[in-house]
Amino acid sequence: MRKQIRGKCPSPLIEKGETWTTTWEKRSAEGGNWNWPTFEKEKLNLLLVPLLRDQNQNHCSFCDGYPLAVTSPETIEHFRPKGSELFPELAFTWDNLFYCCQECQTHKRETFDEALLKPDTDDFKFSKYFIFDFTAGEILPNPVAADSDKNRASKTIEIYGLNKGSRPLHRLQELRRGRSADFPLDHLPYRDFIEAAEAS
Ligand SMILES: [Zn+2]
């Protein structure tokens, strides 16, 4: 989970975001299903994915998996869920949208907690909140962080399932493969993990 700099809101959301939001608020309240609307004959998600993908160098915003579309379908995550009982008013809000892998989506579903860490916030820094266990391949809350920050890290790990299934093993596999000095970090998954291992 790397800090990312939010790009400027794309024009389809500026032009039609409010209308689409009103439509979705009504439809979701009536139990209707979610569908991305169309903008100038193109599905909106297909217009937004490249922008969100660039914003995090093609990595999942939460597990830092890479490259999506090969290891996992590319999805758009609504950080605050768009369901009718939650935040339907944020379904088309630019800074609520993140590039995300299917695995993170599957773990999180419609869950939300105010403690969740959001990677485009100004003060987000991975090492402030997390450490790695390089034997188990797991992400853990930083033991020297303030209790409230430890809680935020725990919730983020739990809700996105960052240590679930084969994810720790996959981190270790990537680490053991190593990288040559001239191989860009942005071309590897789990950049924080690799970087921290190289520094240790
Ligand atoms: Zn992910």
XYZ file of C-alpha atoms and ligand atoms in Angstrom:
201
model
C 0.000 0.000 0.000
C 1.932 2.992 -1.333
C 1.035 6.600 -0.904
C -0.524 7.863 -4.104
C -1.071 11.339 -5.423
C -4.643 11.874 -6.540
C -4.875 13.119 -10.103
C -7.399 15.760 -11.057
C -11.029 14.751 -11.315
C -11.751 13.513 -14.870
C -14.252 15.404 -16.981
C -16.988 12.705 -17.191
C -17.334 12.867 -13.399
C -17.338 16.659 -13.427
C -19.956 16.787 -16.164
C -22.257 13.944 -15.175
C -21.267 12.848 -11.678
C -24.112 14.624 -9.954
C -26.755 13.227 -12.320
C -25.404 9.687 -12.071
C -25.270 9.996 -8.272
C -28.912 11.045 -8.042
C -29.921 8.149 -10.297
C -27.894 5.658 -8.269
C -29.202 6.906 -4.916
C -32.729 6.292 -6.129
C -32.023 2.956 -7.788
C -30.007 1.555 -4.869
C -32.734 2.585 -2.403
C -35.178 0.554 -4.503
C -32.870 -2.485 -4.427
C -31.545 -2.027 -7.962
C -28.195 -3.395 -9.080
C -25.055 -1.389 -9.739
C -23.986 -0.735 -13.307
C -21.366 1.679 -14.554
C -23.081 4.285 -16.736
C -21.999 5.108 -20.261
C -20.248 8.324 -21.233
C -20.045 9.182 -24.918
C -20.629 5.527 -25.907
C -17.945 4.205 -23.544
C -18.495 2.505 -20.190
C -17.371 4.894 -17.473
C -15.227 2.298 -15.679
C -13.220 1.766 -18.872
C -12.528 5.488 -18.932
C -11.579 5.655 -15.254
C -9.425 2.525 -14.946
C -6.434 3.883 -16.932
C -6.377 7.041 -14.795
C -6.579 5.142 -11.519
C -4.048 2.584 -12.790
C -1.512 5.323 -13.576
C -2.068 6.874 -10.196
C -0.594 3.788 -8.511
C 1.838 2.613 -11.233
C -0.414 -0.344 -12.207
C -0.399 -1.777 -8.664
C -3.419 -2.634 -6.540
C -3.931 0.288 -4.170
C -4.224 -1.959 -1.118
C -2.128 -5.134 -1.473
C 0.255 -3.608 -4.053
C -0.244 -6.668 -6.286
C 1.149 -6.257 -9.816
C 0.560 -6.352 -12.706
C -3.223 -6.434 -12.633
C -5.017 -7.702 -15.721
C -2.487 -10.572 -15.597
C -2.505 -11.674 -11.953
C -6.048 -10.411 -11.287
C -8.824 -8.560 -13.100
C -8.598 -4.796 -12.812
C -11.407 -3.373 -10.689
C -12.421 -0.030 -9.263
C -12.852 -0.017 -5.509
C -15.315 2.326 -3.827
C -13.381 3.073 -0.626
C -16.603 4.064 1.090
C -19.019 1.450 -0.217
C -21.709 2.622 -2.607
C -24.556 0.449 -1.197
C -27.843 2.131 -0.354
C -27.336 1.885 3.435
C -23.766 3.150 3.223
C -22.435 5.884 0.927
C -24.436 5.894 -2.333
C -23.769 9.633 -2.503
C -20.062 8.868 -3.057
C -20.484 6.376 -5.917
C -19.155 8.891 -8.459
C -16.865 10.892 -6.192
C -13.355 10.856 -7.644
C -11.396 10.575 -4.413
C -13.522 7.617 -3.314
C -12.288 5.504 -6.245
C -9.162 3.330 -6.299
C -7.480 0.890 -8.655
C -7.870 -2.495 -6.977
C -7.357 -6.232 -7.505
C -10.170 -8.752 -7.365
C -8.773 -10.418 -4.247
C -8.881 -7.204 -2.185
C -12.396 -6.508 -3.478
C -13.537 -10.002 -2.538
C -12.261 -9.659 1.021
C -13.645 -6.197 1.592
C -17.006 -6.375 -0.181
C -19.288 -3.745 1.398
C -17.331 -3.529 4.640
C -16.218 -0.156 5.902
C -14.636 1.166 9.062
C -13.668 4.778 9.717
C -10.275 3.486 10.889
C -9.400 2.161 7.395
C -6.274 3.724 5.922
C -6.699 5.611 2.670
C -3.544 5.706 0.532
C -4.127 9.105 -1.080
C -4.240 11.042 2.181
C -1.457 13.592 2.654
C 0.130 12.028 5.703
C -0.085 8.395 4.622
C 3.209 6.580 4.967
C 3.381 2.787 4.945
C 6.152 2.531 7.535
C 4.257 4.693 10.006
C 1.541 2.066 10.253
C 3.017 -1.257 9.210
C 6.011 -3.547 9.485
C 6.728 -6.890 7.780
C 7.466 -10.289 9.153
C 10.053 -11.425 6.599
C 9.858 -15.053 7.788
C 6.097 -15.429 7.489
C 5.660 -12.911 4.673
C 2.983 -11.115 6.673
C 2.158 -7.439 7.112
C 1.746 -6.444 10.756
C 0.795 -3.248 12.593
C 3.864 -1.230 13.520
C 4.441 -2.061 17.219
C 5.864 1.391 17.971
C 2.894 3.242 16.428
C 0.321 4.974 18.605
C -2.553 2.698 19.659
C -4.983 4.468 17.348
C -2.592 3.988 14.401
C -2.100 0.320 15.298
C -5.859 -0.062 15.240
C -6.028 1.567 11.811
C -3.342 -0.799 10.516
C -5.116 -3.866 11.974
C -8.441 -2.912 10.438
C -6.823 -2.323 7.052
C -5.016 -5.683 7.144
C -8.190 -7.460 8.220
C -10.681 -5.805 5.878
C -8.558 -6.154 2.726
C -7.434 -9.640 3.814
C -3.775 -8.706 3.368
C -2.496 -11.821 5.148
C -5.162 -14.199 3.876
C -4.624 -17.356 1.818
C -1.456 -17.504 -0.232
C -0.699 -13.795 -0.038
C 2.162 -14.083 2.496
C 3.674 -16.911 0.460
C 3.427 -14.845 -2.713
C 5.310 -11.983 -1.034
C 8.060 -14.375 0.025
C 8.280 -15.813 -3.489
C 8.736 -12.345 -4.927
C 11.317 -11.492 -2.297
C 13.347 -14.651 -2.930
C 13.398 -13.991 -6.626
C 15.335 -10.844 -5.791
C 15.929 -8.115 -8.293
C 18.942 -6.766 -10.066
C 20.026 -3.253 -9.187
C 18.796 -1.823 -12.484
C 15.308 -3.358 -12.291
C 12.767 -0.643 -11.395
C 10.912 -1.202 -8.144
C 7.707 -0.115 -9.883
C 7.924 -3.240 -12.038
C 7.528 -5.517 -9.029
C 4.589 -6.320 -6.765
C 4.711 -5.551 -3.016
C 7.071 -2.606 -3.370
C 7.039 -1.723 0.331
C 7.904 -5.311 1.211
C 10.793 -5.509 -1.247
C 12.071 -2.087 -0.252
C 11.951 -2.849 3.476
C 13.704 -6.193 2.924
C 16.461 -4.523 0.933
C 16.937 -1.934 3.663
C 17.069 -4.465 6.488
Zn -5.161 -6.031 -3.949
